[in-house]
């Protein structure tokens, strides 16, 4: 307020001074003009003296029109310029200029010209500091009074503040200071005397409420901490923390027990002293992690406890910041069982469980590694397939077979320890590999022949099991391959090709793979693809060859023979049937033929062309009969076409019948219950026909064409066929003679009993339309006449 009053007073005083100066100058102006006009210096001096009485004029001068000073006055004993520039007040200059220079023109009217005439000028320098000195004095007094009032008010307020606020706050802070922060019990702060109902009471109440909540939080935190500690101590995993000096900050019971300490003994100890003596490798892992820039790692590491027991732990290490620096949190879970299980799985994946030899997967790994190598060296691969080993399993039991395989595997491991790999590829198939034999093809080829023969000799040695000795033989295929040029599939395929050549040419021999075998293998592969296309295009069909009664030459049935029409031409059965019988494709193709035969029988029945006792014989392969769902498949096809089983006959060979004989007999009995009859094809060519014939529930015996060919010229064949006919008669079976081609053969067979005859003498296999025209149209006519 004092400041504002001073400002207003200052502004008012300025206006008054301006008005006063204006009136003084106006009154002196006329006299000064006369003095200049008359050039009267005394008059001019008198005017100056009159103006000097006003103390706010610091300088006054009357100057003529020539610039000459006629009279002047200055408050300082200096020249004009110094007086103007040195009387300076820096404080006043913040409010207004210290000095104000005013020049007043001294004029008079020129009678001759009738206009004002300038005679000179009067220069006045006004000193505002002097003019406003009264304002300054009043301002100083006002400010002094205001300052005194403010100081008094401040003192009063300070006293009031101390007794009403500061002192109570000090007492309140002392009570706050007496609160025990370590205690979890509920504590209270008492109210200040005299302040039970004011703002201090609100503060105390809020503080007590906060203390209550803190106490509850501490109780909850303690409970959680105890629960967390209980969880950690009961956890089977190792959990601990290390500070930046690698000292244990925390460890659960599992960690302490693992390293042979109590929790309290372990806390504060250096990990170097605890872990390094037991497991130095683990300490290296921890240090490497600390030195790395990684924030977290997880890895399975082998660890050793205080007792020296080794195990595998899945360890997680995490860095985190603390006020002292970086610390590490470590957790480790025992995964020994999992690691062992993975090792076992890997063993099962790459090693044969019976012999512990490497299996096919391991073989591919080794051969693929060789195929990626470009060393220029030649290697050798030899595959040995045991001859007729399935017969041993069927006749002596699988247990004996397994024992033979195990003992043979041990012998091979011992005698071929110098080789790079001895493996078991399948049930009765072994492989020997030598990777770096020579960089010379001829040398490697000679080595291959020696290796193959040595392998064959090793397998031929008798194996003793208990009191019995068993002799084995093997068909062996050997291939010489150049590393980096052949894939694993090619090496095994070519070795297989050579091995099958050994089987085809008599078994128990060694065959070295040749390039022409690859051509044959390629042809077989092409044939397989063509057969698959033929199945997709439905190119397989059947023809019928009649079975004729030897007495009256009446047709009693027919055999359905598979044919393949490719691109409008019929493929010779000799070109595809042998391959098809060895392939798994025979299952699908055989099912299609059976389906087509049943469909045809149904059509004959609908057209009233099916003779009463007429049967169609269908050849069943070993792979078809071995299928677990073969009976269900046959039943489904019969039901689909509404065909009775007594219109079908299944032909099986001796080798098919003797393959897992118990299962074969069981399936034959089930199928016979459907009405299907069975014939044993190619009888007399098997190795144990007579010993097993009594056990097979078949209805017919088909004498192989190789015996029929020479019955009229070879006494031995004649006696053999006569014996078979008699044997069949004694067993109550029907006999069928295959391959009858001459009149003499027909006559001989007619003299030796009632038989069914089949062969070119009566008819070649016929297309369905031709067969119907030749043999079934008469049936339709006869049935039509009976209907009338």
Short mmCIF file of C-alpha atoms in Angstrom, two decimals, residues 142-549:
data_model
loop_
_atom_site.label_atom_id
_atom_site.label_comp_id
_atom_site.label_asym_id
_atom_site.label_seq_id
_atom_site.Cartn_x
_atom_site.Cartn_y
_atom_site.Cartn_z
CA UNK A 142 5.94 5.80 4.49
CA UNK A 143 8.29 2.91 3.82
CA UNK A 144 9.87 3.23 7.26
CA UNK A 145 6.47 3.15 8.95
CA UNK A 146 5.34 0.21 6.77
CA UNK A 147 8.56 -1.70 7.47
CA UNK A 148 8.18 -1.20 11.20
CA UNK A 149 4.59 -2.41 10.97
CA UNK A 150 5.62 -5.44 8.98
CA UNK A 151 8.37 -6.32 11.43
CA UNK A 152 5.98 -6.07 14.32
CA UNK A 153 3.38 -8.14 12.52
CA UNK A 154 6.02 -10.74 11.63
CA UNK A 155 7.16 -10.97 15.21
CA UNK A 156 3.60 -11.36 16.40
CA UNK A 157 2.86 -14.00 13.80
CA UNK A 158 6.10 -15.84 14.66
CA UNK A 159 5.10 -15.99 18.31
CA UNK A 160 1.61 -17.17 17.39
CA UNK A 161 3.07 -19.74 14.91
CA UNK A 162 5.49 -21.09 17.47
CA UNK A 163 2.98 -21.62 20.24
CA UNK A 164 0.02 -22.66 18.08
CA UNK A 165 1.74 -24.75 15.35
CA UNK A 166 5.51 -25.30 15.63
CA UNK A 167 5.58 -26.43 19.24
CA UNK A 168 2.67 -28.90 18.80
CA UNK A 169 4.30 -30.23 15.63
CA UNK A 170 7.57 -30.75 17.49
CA UNK A 171 5.78 -32.66 20.24
CA UNK A 172 3.88 -34.66 17.61
CA UNK A 173 7.10 -35.50 15.73
CA UNK A 174 8.70 -36.75 18.95
CA UNK A 175 5.72 -39.06 19.46
CA UNK A 176 6.07 -40.28 15.86
CA UNK A 177 9.76 -40.88 16.52
CA UNK A 178 8.94 -43.12 19.48
CA UNK A 179 6.98 -45.53 17.19
CA UNK A 180 8.80 -48.91 16.99
CA UNK A 181 9.03 -49.73 13.29
CA UNK A 182 10.39 -53.23 14.06
CA UNK A 183 7.30 -54.28 15.97
CA UNK A 184 4.34 -55.85 14.16
CA UNK A 185 2.01 -55.16 17.14
CA UNK A 186 -0.62 -52.43 16.72
CA UNK A 187 0.68 -49.09 18.17
CA UNK A 188 -1.11 -45.76 18.78
CA UNK A 189 -0.04 -42.11 19.11
CA UNK A 190 -1.80 -40.17 21.91
CA UNK A 191 -3.57 -36.87 21.19
CA UNK A 192 -1.88 -33.56 22.09
CA UNK A 193 -3.33 -31.89 25.15
CA UNK A 194 -5.49 -28.97 24.12
CA UNK A 195 -5.65 -30.18 20.50
CA UNK A 196 -8.10 -33.04 20.87
CA UNK A 197 -10.60 -31.58 18.43
CA UNK A 198 -8.61 -29.56 15.90
CA UNK A 199 -6.50 -30.40 12.85
CA UNK A 200 -3.81 -32.04 15.03
CA UNK A 201 -6.45 -34.49 16.18
CA UNK A 202 -7.15 -35.37 12.52
CA UNK A 203 -3.43 -35.91 11.91
CA UNK A 204 -3.14 -38.16 14.98
CA UNK A 205 -6.21 -40.14 13.92
CA UNK A 206 -4.85 -40.55 10.38
CA UNK A 207 -1.45 -41.59 11.75
CA UNK A 208 -3.05 -44.15 14.07
CA UNK A 209 -5.13 -45.51 11.18
CA UNK A 210 -1.97 -45.76 9.06
CA UNK A 211 -0.12 -47.53 11.90
CA UNK A 212 -3.00 -49.99 12.16
CA UNK A 213 -2.86 -50.70 8.44
CA UNK A 214 0.94 -51.01 8.56
CA UNK A 215 0.64 -53.46 11.44
CA UNK A 216 -1.93 -55.52 9.52
CA UNK A 217 0.29 -55.38 6.44
CA UNK A 218 3.31 -56.47 8.46
CA UNK A 219 1.35 -59.40 9.87
CA UNK A 220 0.19 -60.37 6.38
CA UNK A 221 3.69 -59.88 4.98
CA UNK A 222 5.15 -62.03 7.76
CA UNK A 223 2.61 -64.76 7.07
CA UNK A 224 3.33 -64.61 3.36
CA UNK A 225 7.06 -64.59 4.00
CA UNK A 226 6.73 -67.66 6.21
CA UNK A 227 4.52 -69.34 3.63
CA UNK A 228 6.96 -68.45 0.85
CA UNK A 229 9.85 -69.73 2.93
CA UNK A 230 7.92 -72.94 3.62
CA UNK A 231 7.25 -73.39 -0.09
CA UNK A 232 10.90 -72.79 -0.96
CA UNK A 233 12.16 -75.11 1.77
CA UNK A 234 9.81 -77.91 0.75
CA UNK A 235 10.51 -77.47 -2.96
CA UNK A 236 12.64 -80.31 -4.38
CA UNK A 237 14.42 -77.88 -6.70
CA UNK A 238 17.62 -76.10 -5.70
CA UNK A 239 16.90 -72.37 -5.26
CA UNK A 240 19.55 -69.90 -4.16
CA UNK A 241 20.86 -66.38 -4.73
CA UNK A 242 24.43 -65.11 -5.02
CA UNK A 243 25.49 -61.49 -4.62
CA UNK A 244 28.07 -59.67 -6.73
CA UNK A 245 30.83 -61.23 -4.58
CA UNK A 246 29.43 -64.72 -5.25
CA UNK A 247 28.37 -65.07 -1.61
CA UNK A 248 25.17 -66.94 -0.77
CA UNK A 249 22.43 -64.45 0.06
CA UNK A 250 19.66 -66.99 0.21
CA UNK A 251 19.33 -70.77 -0.16
CA UNK A 252 16.48 -73.20 0.45
CA UNK A 253 16.80 -76.51 2.29
CA UNK A 254 17.26 -78.53 -0.91
CA UNK A 255 20.29 -76.41 -1.84
CA UNK A 256 21.78 -76.63 1.65
CA UNK A 257 21.28 -80.42 1.78
CA UNK A 258 22.66 -80.83 -1.74
CA UNK A 259 25.93 -79.17 -0.72
CA UNK A 260 26.06 -80.66 2.79
CA UNK A 261 25.24 -77.57 4.88
CA UNK A 262 22.38 -76.16 6.91
CA UNK A 263 20.57 -73.06 5.66
CA UNK A 264 22.23 -70.87 8.29
CA UNK A 265 25.70 -72.28 7.61
CA UNK A 266 25.34 -71.69 3.87
CA UNK A 267 24.17 -68.08 4.12
CA UNK A 268 27.08 -65.68 3.63
CA UNK A 269 29.51 -68.34 2.44
CA UNK A 270 31.30 -67.85 -0.87
CA UNK A 271 30.07 -70.10 -3.67
CA UNK A 272 33.70 -70.66 -4.68
CA UNK A 273 34.32 -72.38 -1.32
CA UNK A 274 31.09 -74.40 -1.44
CA UNK A 275 30.64 -75.44 -5.08
CA UNK A 276 34.16 -75.58 -6.56
CA UNK A 277 35.49 -78.43 -4.38
CA UNK A 278 32.44 -80.54 -5.27
CA UNK A 279 31.65 -79.48 -8.83
CA UNK A 280 34.20 -77.23 -10.51
CA UNK A 281 32.47 -77.48 -13.89
CA UNK A 282 29.29 -75.93 -12.48
CA UNK A 283 31.28 -73.04 -11.04
CA UNK A 284 32.74 -72.42 -14.48
CA UNK A 285 29.21 -72.25 -15.93
CA UNK A 286 28.21 -69.67 -13.30
CA UNK A 287 31.31 -67.53 -13.90
CA UNK A 288 30.87 -67.67 -17.67
CA UNK A 289 27.29 -66.47 -17.23
CA UNK A 290 28.43 -63.58 -15.01
CA UNK A 291 31.06 -62.54 -17.57
CA UNK A 292 28.57 -62.71 -20.45
CA UNK A 293 26.10 -60.03 -21.50
CA UNK A 294 23.18 -62.41 -21.22
CA UNK A 295 20.50 -61.61 -18.67
CA UNK A 296 19.22 -65.15 -18.41
CA UNK A 297 20.27 -68.66 -19.45
CA UNK A 298 18.63 -72.05 -19.19
CA UNK A 299 20.54 -75.27 -19.80
CA UNK A 300 20.75 -78.87 -18.67
CA UNK A 301 24.02 -79.49 -16.86
CA UNK A 302 25.52 -82.50 -15.08
CA UNK A 303 25.95 -81.78 -11.36
CA UNK A 304 27.49 -83.55 -8.36
CA UNK A 305 26.30 -83.25 -4.77
CA UNK A 306 28.30 -83.34 -1.52
CA UNK A 307 28.14 -87.16 -1.52
CA UNK A 308 29.60 -87.33 -5.02
CA UNK A 309 26.35 -88.57 -6.59
CA UNK A 310 26.02 -87.40 -10.20
CA UNK A 311 22.74 -86.18 -11.62
CA UNK A 312 21.40 -83.95 -14.37
CA UNK A 313 19.85 -80.61 -13.48
CA UNK A 314 17.89 -78.19 -15.62
CA UNK A 315 19.46 -74.94 -14.42
CA UNK A 316 18.14 -71.39 -14.82
CA UNK A 317 20.37 -68.41 -14.01
CA UNK A 318 18.93 -64.88 -13.92
CA UNK A 319 20.75 -61.59 -13.27
CA UNK A 320 19.01 -58.83 -11.30
CA UNK A 321 20.13 -55.48 -9.93
CA UNK A 322 20.52 -54.70 -6.23
CA UNK A 323 21.84 -51.57 -4.46
CA UNK A 324 25.18 -53.34 -4.04
CA UNK A 325 25.42 -54.36 -7.71
CA UNK A 326 24.35 -57.38 -9.76
CA UNK A 327 23.11 -60.54 -8.08
CA UNK A 328 22.19 -63.95 -9.47
CA UNK A 329 19.12 -66.07 -8.84
CA UNK A 330 19.72 -69.77 -9.56
CA UNK A 331 17.17 -72.56 -9.77
CA UNK A 332 17.99 -76.17 -10.59
CA UNK A 333 15.49 -79.03 -11.06
CA UNK A 334 16.51 -82.67 -11.16
CA UNK A 335 15.82 -84.01 -14.67
CA UNK A 336 17.96 -87.13 -14.40
CA UNK A 337 15.03 -89.43 -15.16
CA UNK A 338 14.08 -87.37 -18.18
CA UNK A 339 17.64 -87.31 -19.50
CA UNK A 340 17.95 -91.07 -18.98
CA UNK A 341 14.61 -91.55 -20.72
CA UNK A 342 15.76 -89.39 -23.63
CA UNK A 343 18.96 -91.40 -23.85
CA UNK A 344 16.88 -94.57 -23.83
CA UNK A 345 14.60 -93.18 -26.52
CA UNK A 346 17.64 -92.24 -28.58
CA UNK A 347 18.99 -95.75 -28.02
CA UNK A 348 15.68 -97.22 -29.18
CA UNK A 349 15.71 -94.89 -32.16
CA UNK A 350 19.24 -95.80 -33.25
CA UNK A 351 19.88 -99.25 -31.78
CA UNK A 352 18.17 -102.60 -32.08
CA UNK A 353 16.61 -103.56 -28.70
CA UNK A 354 17.28 -107.29 -29.14
CA UNK A 355 20.94 -107.24 -30.21
CA UNK A 356 21.97 -103.67 -29.21
CA UNK A 357 23.41 -103.32 -32.73
CA UNK A 358 22.83 -100.07 -34.64
CA UNK A 359 19.51 -100.14 -36.50
CA UNK A 360 18.41 -98.80 -39.87
CA UNK A 361 18.16 -95.20 -38.58
CA UNK A 362 21.79 -95.30 -37.45
CA UNK A 363 22.79 -96.83 -40.77
CA UNK A 364 21.16 -93.95 -42.65
CA UNK A 365 22.98 -91.47 -40.41
CA UNK A 366 26.35 -93.08 -41.13
CA UNK A 367 25.73 -93.45 -44.87
CA UNK A 368 24.35 -89.92 -45.22
CA UNK A 369 27.48 -88.63 -43.49
CA UNK A 370 29.54 -90.58 -46.02
CA UNK A 371 27.45 -89.24 -48.91
CA UNK A 372 28.24 -85.67 -47.78
CA UNK A 373 31.98 -86.40 -47.69
CA UNK A 374 34.10 -85.65 -50.75
CA UNK A 375 37.24 -87.55 -49.77
CA UNK A 376 37.34 -89.57 -53.00
CA UNK A 377 37.67 -92.80 -51.00
CA UNK A 378 35.70 -95.96 -51.78
CA UNK A 379 33.58 -97.73 -49.17
CA UNK A 380 31.93 -101.15 -48.93
CA UNK A 381 28.43 -102.08 -47.79
CA UNK A 382 27.40 -105.73 -47.43
CA UNK A 383 23.84 -106.87 -46.64
CA UNK A 384 23.31 -110.43 -45.38
CA UNK A 385 19.79 -111.87 -45.32
CA UNK A 386 19.45 -115.20 -43.48
CA UNK A 387 18.05 -117.96 -45.70
CA UNK A 388 14.76 -119.56 -44.65
CA UNK A 389 15.01 -118.02 -41.19
CA UNK A 390 11.23 -117.71 -40.97
CA UNK A 391 11.04 -121.50 -41.07
CA UNK A 392 13.18 -121.61 -37.92
CA UNK A 393 10.79 -119.22 -36.14
CA UNK A 394 7.75 -121.24 -37.27
CA UNK A 395 9.17 -124.66 -36.46
CA UNK A 396 11.43 -124.02 -33.47
CA UNK A 397 9.62 -120.99 -31.96
CA UNK A 398 10.46 -117.31 -31.99
CA UNK A 399 12.33 -117.67 -28.70
CA UNK A 400 14.91 -119.94 -30.32
CA UNK A 401 15.05 -117.61 -33.32
CA UNK A 402 15.77 -114.63 -31.06
CA UNK A 403 18.55 -116.51 -29.28
CA UNK A 404 20.12 -117.39 -32.64
CA UNK A 405 19.95 -113.72 -33.73
CA UNK A 406 21.54 -112.51 -30.49
CA UNK A 407 24.41 -115.03 -30.65
CA UNK A 408 24.98 -114.30 -34.32
CA UNK A 409 25.05 -110.54 -33.56
CA UNK A 410 27.73 -111.07 -30.89
CA UNK A 411 29.78 -113.19 -33.26
CA UNK A 412 29.56 -110.54 -36.00
CA UNK A 413 30.56 -107.79 -33.55
CA UNK A 414 33.59 -109.79 -32.49
CA UNK A 415 34.78 -110.97 -35.92
CA UNK A 416 34.09 -107.63 -37.66
CA UNK A 417 35.36 -105.32 -34.93
CA UNK A 418 37.64 -103.77 -37.55
CA UNK A 419 34.62 -102.59 -39.59
CA UNK A 420 33.11 -99.15 -39.19
CA UNK A 421 29.60 -100.46 -38.57
CA UNK A 422 27.80 -103.74 -37.95
CA UNK A 423 24.02 -103.21 -37.92
CA UNK A 424 20.79 -105.13 -37.87
CA UNK A 425 18.44 -103.83 -40.56
CA UNK A 426 15.52 -106.15 -39.93
CA UNK A 427 14.41 -109.41 -38.37
CA UNK A 428 17.00 -111.53 -40.19
CA UNK A 429 18.99 -108.93 -42.08
CA UNK A 430 22.46 -107.61 -41.11
CA UNK A 431 24.69 -104.94 -42.61
CA UNK A 432 28.46 -104.44 -42.54
CA UNK A 433 29.99 -101.12 -43.61
CA UNK A 434 33.62 -100.16 -44.19
CA UNK A 435 33.86 -96.48 -45.12
CA UNK A 436 37.46 -95.74 -46.15
CA UNK A 437 38.77 -98.85 -47.92
CA UNK A 438 40.90 -97.41 -50.71
CA UNK A 439 41.02 -94.67 -53.30
CA UNK A 440 41.52 -97.37 -55.95
CA UNK A 441 38.35 -99.00 -57.32
CA UNK A 442 40.00 -102.35 -58.11
CA UNK A 443 41.47 -102.61 -54.62
CA UNK A 444 38.12 -101.72 -53.08
CA UNK A 445 36.35 -104.30 -55.28
CA UNK A 446 38.74 -107.04 -54.21
CA UNK A 447 38.17 -106.00 -50.60
CA UNK A 448 34.41 -106.20 -51.14
CA UNK A 449 34.61 -109.78 -52.39
CA UNK A 450 36.79 -110.77 -49.42
CA UNK A 451 34.46 -109.01 -46.96
CA UNK A 452 31.37 -110.67 -48.43
CA UNK A 453 32.90 -114.14 -48.33
CA UNK A 454 34.16 -113.61 -44.79
CA UNK A 455 30.67 -112.52 -43.75
CA UNK A 456 29.12 -115.60 -45.34
CA UNK A 457 31.65 -117.90 -43.65
CA UNK A 458 31.02 -116.27 -40.28
CA UNK A 459 27.26 -116.81 -40.60
CA UNK A 460 27.70 -120.43 -41.78
CA UNK A 461 29.39 -121.46 -38.54
CA UNK A 462 27.13 -123.49 -36.29
CA UNK A 463 25.54 -121.78 -33.30
CA UNK A 464 24.97 -123.76 -30.12
CA UNK A 465 21.93 -123.14 -27.94
CA UNK A 466 21.74 -125.48 -25.01
CA UNK A 467 22.37 -129.00 -26.23
CA UNK A 468 21.53 -128.24 -29.85
CA UNK A 469 23.53 -126.81 -32.73
CA UNK A 470 21.99 -124.81 -35.54
CA UNK A 471 23.44 -124.08 -38.96
CA UNK A 472 22.55 -120.85 -40.72
CA UNK A 473 23.19 -119.58 -44.21
CA UNK A 474 22.76 -116.18 -45.78
CA UNK A 475 22.35 -114.55 -49.15
CA UNK A 476 24.76 -111.63 -49.30
CA UNK A 477 24.81 -108.58 -51.53
CA UNK A 478 27.87 -106.32 -51.61
CA UNK A 479 28.32 -102.89 -53.16
CA UNK A 480 31.39 -100.71 -53.60
CA UNK A 481 30.44 -97.01 -53.37
CA UNK A 482 32.40 -93.82 -53.73
CA UNK A 483 31.95 -91.40 -50.87
CA UNK A 484 30.16 -88.21 -51.85
CA UNK A 485 28.56 -89.74 -54.97
CA UNK A 486 25.87 -92.12 -53.67
CA UNK A 487 23.04 -91.47 -51.23
CA UNK A 488 22.16 -93.80 -48.37
CA UNK A 489 19.01 -94.95 -50.20
CA UNK A 490 20.98 -95.80 -53.31
CA UNK A 491 23.65 -97.73 -51.41
CA UNK A 492 21.09 -99.83 -49.54
CA UNK A 493 18.94 -100.31 -52.61
CA UNK A 494 21.87 -101.57 -54.71
CA UNK A 495 23.11 -103.83 -51.89
CA UNK A 496 19.56 -105.21 -51.59
CA UNK A 497 19.47 -105.79 -55.34
CA UNK A 498 22.69 -107.78 -55.17
CA UNK A 499 21.38 -109.72 -52.16
CA UNK A 500 18.15 -110.66 -53.95
CA UNK A 501 20.25 -111.82 -56.87
CA UNK A 502 22.03 -114.17 -54.44
CA UNK A 503 18.66 -115.51 -53.30
CA UNK A 504 17.41 -115.88 -56.85
CA UNK A 505 20.47 -117.83 -57.96
CA UNK A 506 20.47 -120.39 -55.14
CA UNK A 507 21.05 -118.69 -51.75
CA UNK A 508 24.09 -119.01 -49.44
CA UNK A 509 26.30 -117.03 -51.78
CA UNK A 510 27.86 -113.61 -52.26
CA UNK A 511 26.90 -111.35 -55.17
CA UNK A 512 28.78 -108.16 -55.97
CA UNK A 513 26.56 -105.41 -57.32
CA UNK A 514 27.00 -104.61 -61.00
CA UNK A 515 25.66 -101.74 -63.03
CA UNK A 516 23.29 -103.94 -64.99
CA UNK A 517 21.61 -104.83 -61.70
CA UNK A 518 20.86 -101.15 -61.26
CA UNK A 519 19.12 -101.26 -64.62
CA UNK A 520 17.08 -104.22 -63.44
CA UNK A 521 16.29 -102.40 -60.22
CA UNK A 522 15.20 -99.35 -62.21
CA UNK A 523 12.99 -101.58 -64.34
CA UNK A 524 11.44 -103.06 -61.21
CA UNK A 525 10.86 -99.57 -59.86
CA UNK A 526 9.24 -98.57 -63.13
CA UNK A 527 7.14 -101.73 -63.02
CA UNK A 528 6.00 -100.85 -59.50
CA UNK A 529 4.97 -97.37 -60.65
CA UNK A 530 3.16 -98.82 -63.67
CA UNK A 531 1.30 -101.27 -61.44
CA UNK A 532 0.21 -98.43 -59.17
CA UNK A 533 -1.02 -96.51 -62.21
CA UNK A 534 -2.78 -99.65 -63.44
CA UNK A 535 -4.60 -99.90 -60.11
CA UNK A 536 -5.66 -96.28 -60.40
CA UNK A 537 -6.84 -96.82 -63.99
CA UNK A 538 -8.46 -100.18 -63.15
CA UNK A 539 -6.40 -102.03 -65.78
CA UNK A 540 -6.29 -105.37 -63.96
CA UNK A 541 -8.94 -107.94 -64.86
CA UNK A 542 -9.36 -111.72 -64.91
CA UNK A 543 -9.82 -114.45 -67.48
CA UNK A 544 -11.30 -117.89 -66.90
CA UNK A 545 -9.83 -121.34 -67.59
CA UNK A 546 -12.30 -124.23 -67.23
CA UNK A 547 -11.89 -127.26 -64.94
CA UNK A 548 -13.19 -130.33 -66.76
CA UNK A 549 -14.49 -133.65 -65.36
#
